[in-house]
Short mmCIF file of C-alpha atoms in Angstrom, two decimals:
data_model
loop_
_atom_site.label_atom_id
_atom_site.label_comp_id
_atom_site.label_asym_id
_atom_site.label_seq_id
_atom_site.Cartn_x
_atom_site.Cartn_y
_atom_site.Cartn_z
CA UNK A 12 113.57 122.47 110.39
CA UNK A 13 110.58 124.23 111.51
CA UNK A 14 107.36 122.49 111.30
CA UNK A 15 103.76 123.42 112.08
CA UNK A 16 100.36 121.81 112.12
CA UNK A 17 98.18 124.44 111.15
CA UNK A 18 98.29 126.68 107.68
CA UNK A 19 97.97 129.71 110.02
CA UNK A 20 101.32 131.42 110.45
CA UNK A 21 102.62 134.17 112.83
CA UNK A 22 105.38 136.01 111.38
CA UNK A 23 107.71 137.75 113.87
CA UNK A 24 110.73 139.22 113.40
CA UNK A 25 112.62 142.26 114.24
CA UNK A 26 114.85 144.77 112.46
CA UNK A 27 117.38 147.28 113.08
CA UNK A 28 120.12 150.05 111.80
CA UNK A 29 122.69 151.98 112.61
CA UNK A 30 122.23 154.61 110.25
CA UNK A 31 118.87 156.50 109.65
CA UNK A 32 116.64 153.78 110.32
CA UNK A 33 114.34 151.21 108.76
CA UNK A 34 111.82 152.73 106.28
CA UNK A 35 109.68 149.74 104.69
CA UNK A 36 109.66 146.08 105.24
CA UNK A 37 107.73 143.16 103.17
CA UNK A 38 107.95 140.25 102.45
CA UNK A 39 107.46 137.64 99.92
CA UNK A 40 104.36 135.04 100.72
CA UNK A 41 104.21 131.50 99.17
CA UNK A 42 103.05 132.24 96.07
CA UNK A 43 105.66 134.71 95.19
CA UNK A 44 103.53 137.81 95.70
CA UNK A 45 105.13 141.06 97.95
CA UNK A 46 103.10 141.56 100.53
CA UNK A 47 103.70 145.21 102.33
CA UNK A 48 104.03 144.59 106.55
CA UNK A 49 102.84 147.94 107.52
CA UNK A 50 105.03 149.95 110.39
CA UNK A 51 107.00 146.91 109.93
CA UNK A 52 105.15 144.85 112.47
CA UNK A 53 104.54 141.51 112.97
CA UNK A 54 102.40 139.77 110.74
CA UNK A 55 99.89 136.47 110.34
CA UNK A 56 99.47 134.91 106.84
CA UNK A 57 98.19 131.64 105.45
CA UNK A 58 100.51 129.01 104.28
CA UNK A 59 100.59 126.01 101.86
CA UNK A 60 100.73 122.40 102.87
CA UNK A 61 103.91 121.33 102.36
CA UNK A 62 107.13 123.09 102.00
CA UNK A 63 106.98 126.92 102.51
CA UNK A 64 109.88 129.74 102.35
CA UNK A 65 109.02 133.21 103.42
CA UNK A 66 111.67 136.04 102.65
CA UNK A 67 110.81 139.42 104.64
CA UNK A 68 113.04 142.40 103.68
CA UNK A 69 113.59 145.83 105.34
CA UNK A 70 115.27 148.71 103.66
CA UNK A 71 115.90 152.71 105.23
CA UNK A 72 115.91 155.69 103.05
CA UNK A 73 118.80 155.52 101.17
CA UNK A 74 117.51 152.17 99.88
CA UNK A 75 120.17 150.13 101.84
CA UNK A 76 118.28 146.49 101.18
CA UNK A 77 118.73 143.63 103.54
CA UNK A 78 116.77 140.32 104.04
CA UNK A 79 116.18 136.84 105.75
CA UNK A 80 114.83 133.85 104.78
CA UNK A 81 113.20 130.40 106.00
CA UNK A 82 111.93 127.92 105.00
CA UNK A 83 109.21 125.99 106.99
CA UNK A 84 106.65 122.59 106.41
CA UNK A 85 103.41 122.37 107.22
CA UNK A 86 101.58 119.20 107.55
CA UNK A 87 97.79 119.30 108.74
CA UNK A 88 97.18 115.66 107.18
CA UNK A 89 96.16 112.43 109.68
CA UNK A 90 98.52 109.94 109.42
CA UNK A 91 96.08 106.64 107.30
CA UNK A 92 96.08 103.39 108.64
CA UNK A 93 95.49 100.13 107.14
CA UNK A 94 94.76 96.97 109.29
CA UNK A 95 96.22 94.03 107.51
CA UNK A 96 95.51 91.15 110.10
CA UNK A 97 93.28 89.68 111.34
CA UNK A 98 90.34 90.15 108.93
CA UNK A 99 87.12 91.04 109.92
CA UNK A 100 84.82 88.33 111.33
CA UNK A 101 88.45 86.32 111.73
CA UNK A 102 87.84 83.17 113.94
CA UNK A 103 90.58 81.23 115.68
CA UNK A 104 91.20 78.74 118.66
CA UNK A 105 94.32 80.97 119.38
CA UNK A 106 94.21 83.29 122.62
CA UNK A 107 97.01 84.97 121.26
CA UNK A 108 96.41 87.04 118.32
CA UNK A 109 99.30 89.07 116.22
CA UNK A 110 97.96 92.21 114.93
CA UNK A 111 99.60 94.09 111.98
CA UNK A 112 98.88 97.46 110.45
CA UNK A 113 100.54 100.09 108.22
CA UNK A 114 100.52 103.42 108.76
CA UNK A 115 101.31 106.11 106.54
CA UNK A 116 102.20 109.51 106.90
CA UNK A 117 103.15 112.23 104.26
CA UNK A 118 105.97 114.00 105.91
CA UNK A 119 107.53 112.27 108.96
CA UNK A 120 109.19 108.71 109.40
CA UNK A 121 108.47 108.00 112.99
CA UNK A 122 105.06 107.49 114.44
CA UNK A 123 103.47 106.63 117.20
CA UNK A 124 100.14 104.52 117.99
CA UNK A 125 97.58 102.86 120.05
CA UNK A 126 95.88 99.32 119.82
CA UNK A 127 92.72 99.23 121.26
CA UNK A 128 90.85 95.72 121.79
CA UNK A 129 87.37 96.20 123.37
CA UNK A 130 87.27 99.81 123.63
CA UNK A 131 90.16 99.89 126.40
CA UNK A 132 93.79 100.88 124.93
CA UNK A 133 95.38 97.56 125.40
CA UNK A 134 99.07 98.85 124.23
CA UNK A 135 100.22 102.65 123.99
CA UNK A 136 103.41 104.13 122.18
CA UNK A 137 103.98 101.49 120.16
CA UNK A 138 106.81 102.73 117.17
CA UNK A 139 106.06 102.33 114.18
CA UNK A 140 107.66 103.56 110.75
CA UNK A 141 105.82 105.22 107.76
CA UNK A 142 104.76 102.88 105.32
CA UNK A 143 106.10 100.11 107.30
CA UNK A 144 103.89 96.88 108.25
CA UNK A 145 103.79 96.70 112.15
CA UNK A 146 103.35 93.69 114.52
CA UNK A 147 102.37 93.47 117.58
CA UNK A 148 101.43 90.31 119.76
CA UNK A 149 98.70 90.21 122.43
CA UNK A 150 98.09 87.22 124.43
CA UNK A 151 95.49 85.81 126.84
CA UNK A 152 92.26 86.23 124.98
CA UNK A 153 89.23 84.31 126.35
CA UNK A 154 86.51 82.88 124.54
CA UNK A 155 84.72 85.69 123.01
CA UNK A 156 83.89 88.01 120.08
CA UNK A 157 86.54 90.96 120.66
CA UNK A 158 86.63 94.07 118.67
CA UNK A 159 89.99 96.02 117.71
CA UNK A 160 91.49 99.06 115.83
CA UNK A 161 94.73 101.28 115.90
CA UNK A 162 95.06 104.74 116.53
CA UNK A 163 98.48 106.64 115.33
CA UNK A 164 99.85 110.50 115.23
CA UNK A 165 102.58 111.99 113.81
CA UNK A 166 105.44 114.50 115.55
CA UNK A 167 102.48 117.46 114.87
CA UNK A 168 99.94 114.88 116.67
CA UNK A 169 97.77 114.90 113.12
CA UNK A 170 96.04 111.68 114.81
CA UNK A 171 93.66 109.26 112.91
CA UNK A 172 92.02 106.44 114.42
CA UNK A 173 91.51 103.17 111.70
CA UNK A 174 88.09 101.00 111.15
CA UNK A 175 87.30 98.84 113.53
CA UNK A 176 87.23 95.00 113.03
CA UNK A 177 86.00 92.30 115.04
CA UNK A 178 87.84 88.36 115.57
CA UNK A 179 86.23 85.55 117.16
CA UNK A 180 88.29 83.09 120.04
CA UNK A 181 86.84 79.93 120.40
CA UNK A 182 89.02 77.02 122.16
CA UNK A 183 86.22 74.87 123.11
CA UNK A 184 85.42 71.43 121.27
CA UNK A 185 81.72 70.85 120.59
CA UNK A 186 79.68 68.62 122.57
CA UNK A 187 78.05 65.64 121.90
CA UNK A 188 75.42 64.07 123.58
CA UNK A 189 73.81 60.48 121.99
CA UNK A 190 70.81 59.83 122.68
CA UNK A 191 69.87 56.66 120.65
CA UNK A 192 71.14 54.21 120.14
CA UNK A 193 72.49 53.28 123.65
CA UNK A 194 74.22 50.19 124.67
CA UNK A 195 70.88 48.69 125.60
CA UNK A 196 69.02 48.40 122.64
CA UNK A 197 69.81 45.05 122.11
CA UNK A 198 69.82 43.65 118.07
CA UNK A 199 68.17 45.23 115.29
CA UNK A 200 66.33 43.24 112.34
CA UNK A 201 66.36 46.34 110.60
CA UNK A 202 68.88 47.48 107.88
CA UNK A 203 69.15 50.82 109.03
CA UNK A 204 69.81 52.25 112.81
CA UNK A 205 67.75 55.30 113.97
CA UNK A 206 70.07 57.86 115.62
CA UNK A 207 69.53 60.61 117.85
CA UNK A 208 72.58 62.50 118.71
CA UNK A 209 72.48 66.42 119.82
CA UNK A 210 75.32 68.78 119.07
CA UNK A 211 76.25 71.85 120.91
CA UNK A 212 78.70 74.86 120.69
CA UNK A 213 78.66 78.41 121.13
CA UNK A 214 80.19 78.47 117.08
CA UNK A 215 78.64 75.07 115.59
CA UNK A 216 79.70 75.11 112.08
CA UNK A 217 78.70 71.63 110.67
CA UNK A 218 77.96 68.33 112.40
#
């Protein structure tokens, strides 16, 4: 199989006989049309995305008719890529995170990517199959807000790079700090107990 990223084709080819010699060659473009190659040179044209077949035929004087086909696919398309997890704005007490994505491509099975995390390519040439959900573990993450997306290409390198999304690690507790009352205060008369406490985290959520 021949297969090309770009809709702009060369055609070469070459042609020959024993007897009086070639006298016109064409050939047939992708939408069916006869298209004269003039001196019977080499050639450019613009193909279709997708499957192509180009037939050029040569004939000499006597109208002696021969030809050659092939059939080609061009694919100028990025390969898409959807992140599945974790979800944006994702929060966890986890320093190791699995991240999953599809990617999909519409011509080839095998494709390659990228996960970035922070703007630095944390894992290159990762396989991963059209239409498939891929996994891939990293571990080690310190207490931050990270940011991550995939990049992925196809055999043509058609390469696409996904959103990026953004996951919180947090693995330390709140603190506390109580202020009043303290061990000292002694008895109260009083139904009720003032309190002064102070709570502090880098992610306080409720107290």
């Amino acid at each position: 199989n021949y297969n090309y990223s770009s809709i702009n084709i060369s055609l070469n080819y070459s042609t020959s006989d024993s007897g009086i010699g070639i006298d016109t060659c064409w050939y047939t473009n992708v939408t069916g049309q006869n298209v004269t190659l003039t001196n019977c040179l080499n050639a450019t044209f613009i193909a279709q995305e997708g499957s192509n077949t180009i037939t050029v035929y040569a004939n000499d004087t006597l109208n002696n008719l021969n030809s050659s086909s092939i059939t080609f696919y061009v694919d100028t398309t990025e390969t898409a890529i959807t992140l599945n997890y974790p979800d944006n704005g994702f929060n966890t007490t986890l320093t190791s995170i699995n991240f999953n994505w599809t990617a999909t491509d519409n011509y080839f099975t095998d494709i390659t990517c990228n996960l970035t995390i922070d703007g630095i390519v944390n894992a290159t040439g990762i396989s991963a199959t059209n239409g498939t959900a891929e996994n891939y573990t990293i571990s080690g993450f310190n207490d931050a807000t990270h940011n991550w997306n995939v990049t992925c290409w196809d055999q043509l390198n058609n390469t696409n790079t996904s959103e990026t999304r953004s996951f919180t690690v947090d693995t330390i507790n709140p603190a506390i700090a109580i202020a009043t009352p303290t061990t000292s205060s002694g008895n109260q008369s009083q139904s009720y107990v003032e309190m002064n406490i102070t709570f502090s985290d880098t992610n306080l959520d409720t107290a």
